[in-house]
PDB file of C-alpha atoms in Angstrom:
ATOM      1  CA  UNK A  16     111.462 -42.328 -27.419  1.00  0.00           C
ATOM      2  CA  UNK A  17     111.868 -41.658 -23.840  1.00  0.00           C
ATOM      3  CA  UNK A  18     114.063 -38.812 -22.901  1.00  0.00           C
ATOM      4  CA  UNK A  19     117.009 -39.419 -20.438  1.00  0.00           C
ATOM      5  CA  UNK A  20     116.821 -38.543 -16.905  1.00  0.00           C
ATOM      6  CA  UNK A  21     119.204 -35.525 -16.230  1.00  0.00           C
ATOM      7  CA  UNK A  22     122.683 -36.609 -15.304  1.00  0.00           C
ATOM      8  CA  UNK A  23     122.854 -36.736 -11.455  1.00  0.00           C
ATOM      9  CA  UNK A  24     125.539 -38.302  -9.370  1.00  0.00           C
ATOM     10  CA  UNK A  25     125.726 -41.586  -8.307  1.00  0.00           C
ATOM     11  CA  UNK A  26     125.785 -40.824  -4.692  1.00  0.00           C
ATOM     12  CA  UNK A  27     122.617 -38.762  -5.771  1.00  0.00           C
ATOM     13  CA  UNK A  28     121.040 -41.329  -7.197  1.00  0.00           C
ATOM     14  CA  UNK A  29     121.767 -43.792  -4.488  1.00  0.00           C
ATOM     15  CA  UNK A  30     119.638 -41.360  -2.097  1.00  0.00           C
ATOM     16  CA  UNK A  31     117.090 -40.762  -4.868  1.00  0.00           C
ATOM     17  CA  UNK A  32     116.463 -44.855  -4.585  1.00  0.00           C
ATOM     18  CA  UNK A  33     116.673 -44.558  -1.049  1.00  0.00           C
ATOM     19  CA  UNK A  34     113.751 -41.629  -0.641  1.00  0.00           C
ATOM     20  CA  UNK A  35     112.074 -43.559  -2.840  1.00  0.00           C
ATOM     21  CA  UNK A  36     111.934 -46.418  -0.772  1.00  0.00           C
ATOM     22  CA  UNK A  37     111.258 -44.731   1.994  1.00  0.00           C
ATOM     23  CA  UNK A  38     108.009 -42.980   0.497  1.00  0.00           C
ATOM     24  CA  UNK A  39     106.566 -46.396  -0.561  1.00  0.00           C
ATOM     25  CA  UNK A  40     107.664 -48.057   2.835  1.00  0.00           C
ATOM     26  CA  UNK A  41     105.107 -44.671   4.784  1.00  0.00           C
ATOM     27  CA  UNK A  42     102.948 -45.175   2.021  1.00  0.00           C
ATOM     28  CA  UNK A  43     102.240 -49.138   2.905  1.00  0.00           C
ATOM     29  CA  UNK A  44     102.471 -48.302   6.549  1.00  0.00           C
ATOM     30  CA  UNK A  45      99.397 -45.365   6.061  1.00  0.00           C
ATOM     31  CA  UNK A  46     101.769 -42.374   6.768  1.00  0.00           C
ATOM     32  CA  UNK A  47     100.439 -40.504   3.630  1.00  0.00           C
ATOM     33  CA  UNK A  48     102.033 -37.444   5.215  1.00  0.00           C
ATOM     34  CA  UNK A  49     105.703 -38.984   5.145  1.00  0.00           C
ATOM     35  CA  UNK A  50     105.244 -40.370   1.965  1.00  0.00           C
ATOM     36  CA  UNK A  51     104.548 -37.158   0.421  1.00  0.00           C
ATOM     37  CA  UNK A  52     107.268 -35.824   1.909  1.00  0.00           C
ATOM     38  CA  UNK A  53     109.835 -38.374   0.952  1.00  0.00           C
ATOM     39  CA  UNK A  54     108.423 -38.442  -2.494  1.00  0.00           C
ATOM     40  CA  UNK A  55     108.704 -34.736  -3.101  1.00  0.00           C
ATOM     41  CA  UNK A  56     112.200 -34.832  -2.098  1.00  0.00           C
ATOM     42  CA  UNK A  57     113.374 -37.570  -4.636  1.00  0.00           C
ATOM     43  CA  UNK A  58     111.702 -35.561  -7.410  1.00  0.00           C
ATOM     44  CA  UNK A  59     114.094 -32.430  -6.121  1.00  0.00           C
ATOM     45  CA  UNK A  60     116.884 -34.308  -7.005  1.00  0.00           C
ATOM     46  CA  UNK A  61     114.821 -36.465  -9.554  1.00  0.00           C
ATOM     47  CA  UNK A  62     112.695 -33.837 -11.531  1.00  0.00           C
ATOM     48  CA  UNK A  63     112.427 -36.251 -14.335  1.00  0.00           C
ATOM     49  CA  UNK A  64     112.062 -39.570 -12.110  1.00  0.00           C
ATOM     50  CA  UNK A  65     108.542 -40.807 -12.840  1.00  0.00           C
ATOM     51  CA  UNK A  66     108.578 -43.467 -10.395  1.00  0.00           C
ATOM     52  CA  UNK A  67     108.292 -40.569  -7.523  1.00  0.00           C
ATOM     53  CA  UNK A  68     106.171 -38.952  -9.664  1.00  0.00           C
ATOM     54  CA  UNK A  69     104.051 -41.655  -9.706  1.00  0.00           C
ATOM     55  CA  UNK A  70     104.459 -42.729  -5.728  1.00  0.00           C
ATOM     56  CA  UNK A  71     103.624 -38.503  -5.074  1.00  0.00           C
ATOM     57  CA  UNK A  72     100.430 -38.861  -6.937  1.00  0.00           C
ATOM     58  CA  UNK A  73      99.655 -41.976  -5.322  1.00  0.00           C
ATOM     59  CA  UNK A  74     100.052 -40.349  -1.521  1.00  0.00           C
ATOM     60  CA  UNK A  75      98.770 -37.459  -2.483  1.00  0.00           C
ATOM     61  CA  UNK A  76      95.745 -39.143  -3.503  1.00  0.00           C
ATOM     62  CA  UNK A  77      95.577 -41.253  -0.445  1.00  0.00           C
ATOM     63  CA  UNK A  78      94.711 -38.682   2.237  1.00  0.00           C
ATOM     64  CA  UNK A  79      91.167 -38.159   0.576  1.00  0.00           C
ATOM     65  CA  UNK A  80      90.683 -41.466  -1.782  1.00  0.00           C
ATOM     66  CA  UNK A  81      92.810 -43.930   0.232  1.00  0.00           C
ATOM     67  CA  UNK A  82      90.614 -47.198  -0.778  1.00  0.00           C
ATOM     68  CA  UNK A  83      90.793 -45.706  -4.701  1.00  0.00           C
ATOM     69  CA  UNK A  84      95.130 -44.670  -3.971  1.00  0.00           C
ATOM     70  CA  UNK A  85      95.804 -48.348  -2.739  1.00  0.00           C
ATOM     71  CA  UNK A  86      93.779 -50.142  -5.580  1.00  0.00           C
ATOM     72  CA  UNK A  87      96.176 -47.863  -7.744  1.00  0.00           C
ATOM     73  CA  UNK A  88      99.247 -48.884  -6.280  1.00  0.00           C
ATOM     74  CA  UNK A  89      98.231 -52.588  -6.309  1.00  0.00           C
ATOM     75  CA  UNK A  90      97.325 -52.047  -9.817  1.00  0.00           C
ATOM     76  CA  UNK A  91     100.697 -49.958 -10.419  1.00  0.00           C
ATOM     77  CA  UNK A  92     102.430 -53.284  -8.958  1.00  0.00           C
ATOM     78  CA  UNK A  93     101.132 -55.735 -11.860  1.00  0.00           C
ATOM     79  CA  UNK A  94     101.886 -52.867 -14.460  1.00  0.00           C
ATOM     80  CA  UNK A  95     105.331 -53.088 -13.346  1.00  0.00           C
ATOM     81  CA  UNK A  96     105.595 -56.428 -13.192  1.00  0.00           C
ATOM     82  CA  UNK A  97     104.914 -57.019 -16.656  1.00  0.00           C
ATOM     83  CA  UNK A  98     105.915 -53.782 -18.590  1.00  0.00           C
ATOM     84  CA  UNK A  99     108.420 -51.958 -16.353  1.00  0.00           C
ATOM     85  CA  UNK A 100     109.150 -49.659 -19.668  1.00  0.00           C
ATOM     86  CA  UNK A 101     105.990 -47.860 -19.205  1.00  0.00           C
ATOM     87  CA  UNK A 102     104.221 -48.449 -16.339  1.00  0.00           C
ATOM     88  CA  UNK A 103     104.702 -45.127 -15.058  1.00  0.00           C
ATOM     89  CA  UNK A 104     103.337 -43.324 -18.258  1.00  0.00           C
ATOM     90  CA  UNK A 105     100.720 -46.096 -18.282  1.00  0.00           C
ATOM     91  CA  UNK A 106      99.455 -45.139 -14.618  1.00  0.00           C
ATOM     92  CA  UNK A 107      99.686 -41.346 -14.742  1.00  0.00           C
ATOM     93  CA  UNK A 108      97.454 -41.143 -18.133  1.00  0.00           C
ATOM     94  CA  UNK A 109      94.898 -43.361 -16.113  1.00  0.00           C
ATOM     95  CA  UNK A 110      95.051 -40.832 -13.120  1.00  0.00           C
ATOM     96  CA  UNK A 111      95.130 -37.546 -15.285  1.00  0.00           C
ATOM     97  CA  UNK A 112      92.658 -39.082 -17.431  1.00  0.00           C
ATOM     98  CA  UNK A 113      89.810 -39.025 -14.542  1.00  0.00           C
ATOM     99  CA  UNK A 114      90.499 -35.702 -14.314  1.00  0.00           C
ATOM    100  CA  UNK A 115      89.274 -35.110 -10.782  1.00  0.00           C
ATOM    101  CA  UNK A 116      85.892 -37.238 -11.418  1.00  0.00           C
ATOM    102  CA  UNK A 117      85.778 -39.610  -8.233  1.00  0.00           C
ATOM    103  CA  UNK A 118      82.582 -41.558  -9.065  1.00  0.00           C
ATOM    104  CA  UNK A 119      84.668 -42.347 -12.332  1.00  0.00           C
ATOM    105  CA  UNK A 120      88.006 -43.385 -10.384  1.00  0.00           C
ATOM    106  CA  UNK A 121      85.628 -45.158  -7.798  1.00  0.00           C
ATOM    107  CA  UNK A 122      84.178 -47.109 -10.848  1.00  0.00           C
ATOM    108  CA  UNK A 123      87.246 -48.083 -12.147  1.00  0.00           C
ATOM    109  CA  UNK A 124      88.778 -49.065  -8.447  1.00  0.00           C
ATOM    110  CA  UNK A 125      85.748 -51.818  -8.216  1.00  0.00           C
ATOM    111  CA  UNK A 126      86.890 -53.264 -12.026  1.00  0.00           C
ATOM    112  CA  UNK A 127      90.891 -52.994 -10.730  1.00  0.00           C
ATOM    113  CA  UNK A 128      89.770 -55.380  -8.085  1.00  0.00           C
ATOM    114  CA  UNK A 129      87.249 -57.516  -9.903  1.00  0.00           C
ATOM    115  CA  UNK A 130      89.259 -58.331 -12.616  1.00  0.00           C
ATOM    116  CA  UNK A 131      91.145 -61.825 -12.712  1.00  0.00           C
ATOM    117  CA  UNK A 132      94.111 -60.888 -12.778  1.00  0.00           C
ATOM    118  CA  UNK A 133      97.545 -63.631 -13.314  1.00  0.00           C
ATOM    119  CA  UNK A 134     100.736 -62.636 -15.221  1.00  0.00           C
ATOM    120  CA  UNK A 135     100.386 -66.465 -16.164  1.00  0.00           C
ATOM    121  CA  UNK A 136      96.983 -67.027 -17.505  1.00  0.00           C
ATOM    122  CA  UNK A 137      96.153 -63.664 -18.351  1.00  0.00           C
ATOM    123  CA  UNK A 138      92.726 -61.914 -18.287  1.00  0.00           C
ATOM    124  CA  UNK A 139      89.398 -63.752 -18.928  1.00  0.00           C
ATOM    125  CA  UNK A 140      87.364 -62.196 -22.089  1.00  0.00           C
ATOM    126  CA  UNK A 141      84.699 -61.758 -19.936  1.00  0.00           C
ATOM    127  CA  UNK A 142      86.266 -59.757 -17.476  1.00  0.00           C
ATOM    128  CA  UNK A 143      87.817 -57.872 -19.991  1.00  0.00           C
ATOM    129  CA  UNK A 144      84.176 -56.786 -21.358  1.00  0.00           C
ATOM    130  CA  UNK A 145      83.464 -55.706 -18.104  1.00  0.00           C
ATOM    131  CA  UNK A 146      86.548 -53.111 -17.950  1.00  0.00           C
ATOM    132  CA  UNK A 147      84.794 -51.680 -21.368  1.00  0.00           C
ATOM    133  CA  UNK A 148      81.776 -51.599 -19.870  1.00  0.00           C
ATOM    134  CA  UNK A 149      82.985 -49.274 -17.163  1.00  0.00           C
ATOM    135  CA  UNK A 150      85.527 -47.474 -18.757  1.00  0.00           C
ATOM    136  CA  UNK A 151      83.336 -46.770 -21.819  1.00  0.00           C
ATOM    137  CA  UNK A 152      85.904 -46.795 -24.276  1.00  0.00           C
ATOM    138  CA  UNK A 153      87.187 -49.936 -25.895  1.00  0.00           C
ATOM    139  CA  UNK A 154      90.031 -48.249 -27.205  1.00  0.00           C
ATOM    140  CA  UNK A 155      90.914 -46.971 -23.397  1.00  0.00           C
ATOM    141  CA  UNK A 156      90.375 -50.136 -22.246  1.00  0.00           C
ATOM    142  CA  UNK A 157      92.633 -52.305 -24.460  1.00  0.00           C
ATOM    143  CA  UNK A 158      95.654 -49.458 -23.495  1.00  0.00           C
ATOM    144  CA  UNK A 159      94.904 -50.022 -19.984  1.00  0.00           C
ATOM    145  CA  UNK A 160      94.898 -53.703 -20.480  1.00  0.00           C
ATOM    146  CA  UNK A 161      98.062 -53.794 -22.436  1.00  0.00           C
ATOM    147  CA  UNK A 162     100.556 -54.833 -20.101  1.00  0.00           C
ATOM    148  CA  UNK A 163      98.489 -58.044 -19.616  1.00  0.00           C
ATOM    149  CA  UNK A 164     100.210 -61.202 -21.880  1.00  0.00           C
ATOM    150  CA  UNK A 165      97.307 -62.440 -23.282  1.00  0.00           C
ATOM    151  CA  UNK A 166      93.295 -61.728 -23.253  1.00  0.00           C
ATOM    152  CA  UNK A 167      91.590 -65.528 -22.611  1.00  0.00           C
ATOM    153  CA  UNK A 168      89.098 -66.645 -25.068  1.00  0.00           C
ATOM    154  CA  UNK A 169      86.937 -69.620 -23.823  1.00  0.00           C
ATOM    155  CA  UNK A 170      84.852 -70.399 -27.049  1.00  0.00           C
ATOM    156  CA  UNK A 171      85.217 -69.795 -30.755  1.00  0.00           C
ATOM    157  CA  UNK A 172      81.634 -66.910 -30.723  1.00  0.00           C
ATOM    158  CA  UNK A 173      83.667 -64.772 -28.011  1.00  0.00           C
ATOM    159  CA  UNK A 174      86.867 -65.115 -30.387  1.00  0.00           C
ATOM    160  CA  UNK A 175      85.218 -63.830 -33.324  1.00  0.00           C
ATOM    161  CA  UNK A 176      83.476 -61.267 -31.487  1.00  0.00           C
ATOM    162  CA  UNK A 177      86.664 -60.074 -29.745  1.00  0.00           C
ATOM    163  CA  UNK A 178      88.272 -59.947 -33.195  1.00  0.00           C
ATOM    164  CA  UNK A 179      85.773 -57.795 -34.772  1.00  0.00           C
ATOM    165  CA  UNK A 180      85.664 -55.155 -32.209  1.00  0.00           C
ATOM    166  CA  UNK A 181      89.412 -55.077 -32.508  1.00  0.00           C
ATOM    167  CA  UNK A 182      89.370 -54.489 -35.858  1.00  0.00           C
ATOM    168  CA  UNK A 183      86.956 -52.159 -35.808  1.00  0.00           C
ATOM    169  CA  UNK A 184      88.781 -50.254 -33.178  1.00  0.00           C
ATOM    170  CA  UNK A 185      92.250 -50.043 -35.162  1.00  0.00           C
ATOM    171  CA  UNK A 186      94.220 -53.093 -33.415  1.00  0.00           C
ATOM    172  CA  UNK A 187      93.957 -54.606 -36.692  1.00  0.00           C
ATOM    173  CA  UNK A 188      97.396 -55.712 -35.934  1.00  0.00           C
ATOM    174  CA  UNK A 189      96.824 -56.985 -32.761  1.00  0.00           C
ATOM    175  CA  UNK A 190      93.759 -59.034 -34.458  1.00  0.00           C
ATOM    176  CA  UNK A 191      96.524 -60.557 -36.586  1.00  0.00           C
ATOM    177  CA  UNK A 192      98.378 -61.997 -33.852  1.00  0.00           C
ATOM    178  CA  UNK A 193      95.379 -63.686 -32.350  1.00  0.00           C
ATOM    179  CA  UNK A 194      94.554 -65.009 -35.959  1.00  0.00           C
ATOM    180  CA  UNK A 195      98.251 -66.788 -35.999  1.00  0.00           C
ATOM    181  CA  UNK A 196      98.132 -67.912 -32.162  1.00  0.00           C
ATOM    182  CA  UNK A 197      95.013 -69.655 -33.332  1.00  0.00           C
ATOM    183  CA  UNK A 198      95.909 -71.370 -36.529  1.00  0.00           C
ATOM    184  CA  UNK A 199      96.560 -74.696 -35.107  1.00  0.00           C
ATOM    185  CA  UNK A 200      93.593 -74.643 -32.517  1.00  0.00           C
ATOM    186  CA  UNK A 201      90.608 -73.712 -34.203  1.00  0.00           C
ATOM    187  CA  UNK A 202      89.316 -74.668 -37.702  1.00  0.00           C
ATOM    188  CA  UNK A 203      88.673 -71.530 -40.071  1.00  0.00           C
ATOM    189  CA  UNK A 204      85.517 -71.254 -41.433  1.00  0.00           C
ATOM    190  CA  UNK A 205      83.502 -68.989 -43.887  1.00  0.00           C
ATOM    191  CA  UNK A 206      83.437 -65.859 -40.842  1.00  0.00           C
ATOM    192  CA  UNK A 207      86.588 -66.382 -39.887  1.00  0.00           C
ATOM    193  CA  UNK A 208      88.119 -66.401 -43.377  1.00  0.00           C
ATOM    194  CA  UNK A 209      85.987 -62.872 -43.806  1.00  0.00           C
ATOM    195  CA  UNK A 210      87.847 -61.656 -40.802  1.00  0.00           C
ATOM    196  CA  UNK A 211      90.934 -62.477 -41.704  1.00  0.00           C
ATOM    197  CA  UNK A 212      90.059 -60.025 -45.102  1.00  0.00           C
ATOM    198  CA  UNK A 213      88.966 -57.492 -42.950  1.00  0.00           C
ATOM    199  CA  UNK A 214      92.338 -57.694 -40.933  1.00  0.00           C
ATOM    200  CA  UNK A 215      94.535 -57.621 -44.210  1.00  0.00           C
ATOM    201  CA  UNK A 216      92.412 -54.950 -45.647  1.00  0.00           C
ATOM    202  CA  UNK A 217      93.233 -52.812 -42.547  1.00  0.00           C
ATOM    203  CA  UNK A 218      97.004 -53.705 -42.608  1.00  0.00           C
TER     204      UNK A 218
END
């Protein structure tokens, strides 16, 4: 469970939105500088507020890794967009977790941008295999992938492939889900029946 921001004032938190604004507003205009500044004043009156933590990362970032910072922040926009509850936890572990390697957060910019992104359709499987690929982790991959609504299958082999590396991975419950979304599409046969086992057993 989250914890509560600290009580503040509503006149404070009216100029905590309002720095906040103004940090993302130098940040889109390339005034890195500003942003910083209004950033690190919200979180002065915001200590807890991870949205400015977030937007100080991001123009903090920028004055170095600008090409990687924006790919963030366009990346922080979909997060939002679909899981507002934690897309500021959900960016800062994928920050923090580079842990200062560049080459890594460079890698990860180029699948940010490649990926197929639509809050609609979702993300194709095969773009999805490509952010394992680079992030080397399925596990990782599937967190980083969670706000998406749905991971598109195009045949029945990358369905039962996709379902078996879940499983194996501990989203057994997850596998579950795509079993039942499937039920009236597909017809279960022999392997699929043996997944479905696997997913139960797992349960």
């Amino acid at each position: 469970m989250e914890k509560p921001l600290k009580t503040i004032t509503k006149n404070q938190k009216q100029l905590l939105n309002t720095l906040k604004k103004r940090g993302e507003s130098a940040f889109l205009q390339g005034n890195y500088k500003e942003s910083v500044k209004q950033y690190s004043n919200a979180i002065i009156i915001g200590s807890e507020d991870l949205e400015s933590k977030v937007g100080l990362l991001l123009a903090d970032l920028a004055h170095d890794y600008e090409t990687e910072s924006k790919a963030l922040y366009d990346y922080y926009q979909i997060l939002k967009k679909e899981n507002r509850s934690s897309a500021d936890k959900i960016l800062l572990n994928l920050v923090k977790s580079f842990d200062g390697n560049i080459s890594e957060m460079a890698a990860m910019t180029q699948v940010i941008n490649a990926l197929n992104i639509d809050r609609n359709d979702g993300i194709l499987y095969s773009d999805f295999k490509k952010h394992i690929m680079a992030r080397g982790d399925f596990k990782q991959a599937c967190e980083d992938m969670i706000f998406s609504t749905r991971i598109i299958l195009t045949s029945k082999e990358d369905f039962i492939e996709f379902l078996e590396i879940l499983v194996d991975n501990g989203f057994a419950r997850m596998a579950l889900v795509y079993l039942d979304e499937a039920s009236n599409k597909i017809n279960f046969d022999l392997k699929i029946g043996e997944i479905y086992k696997k997913v139960l057993s797992k349960l």
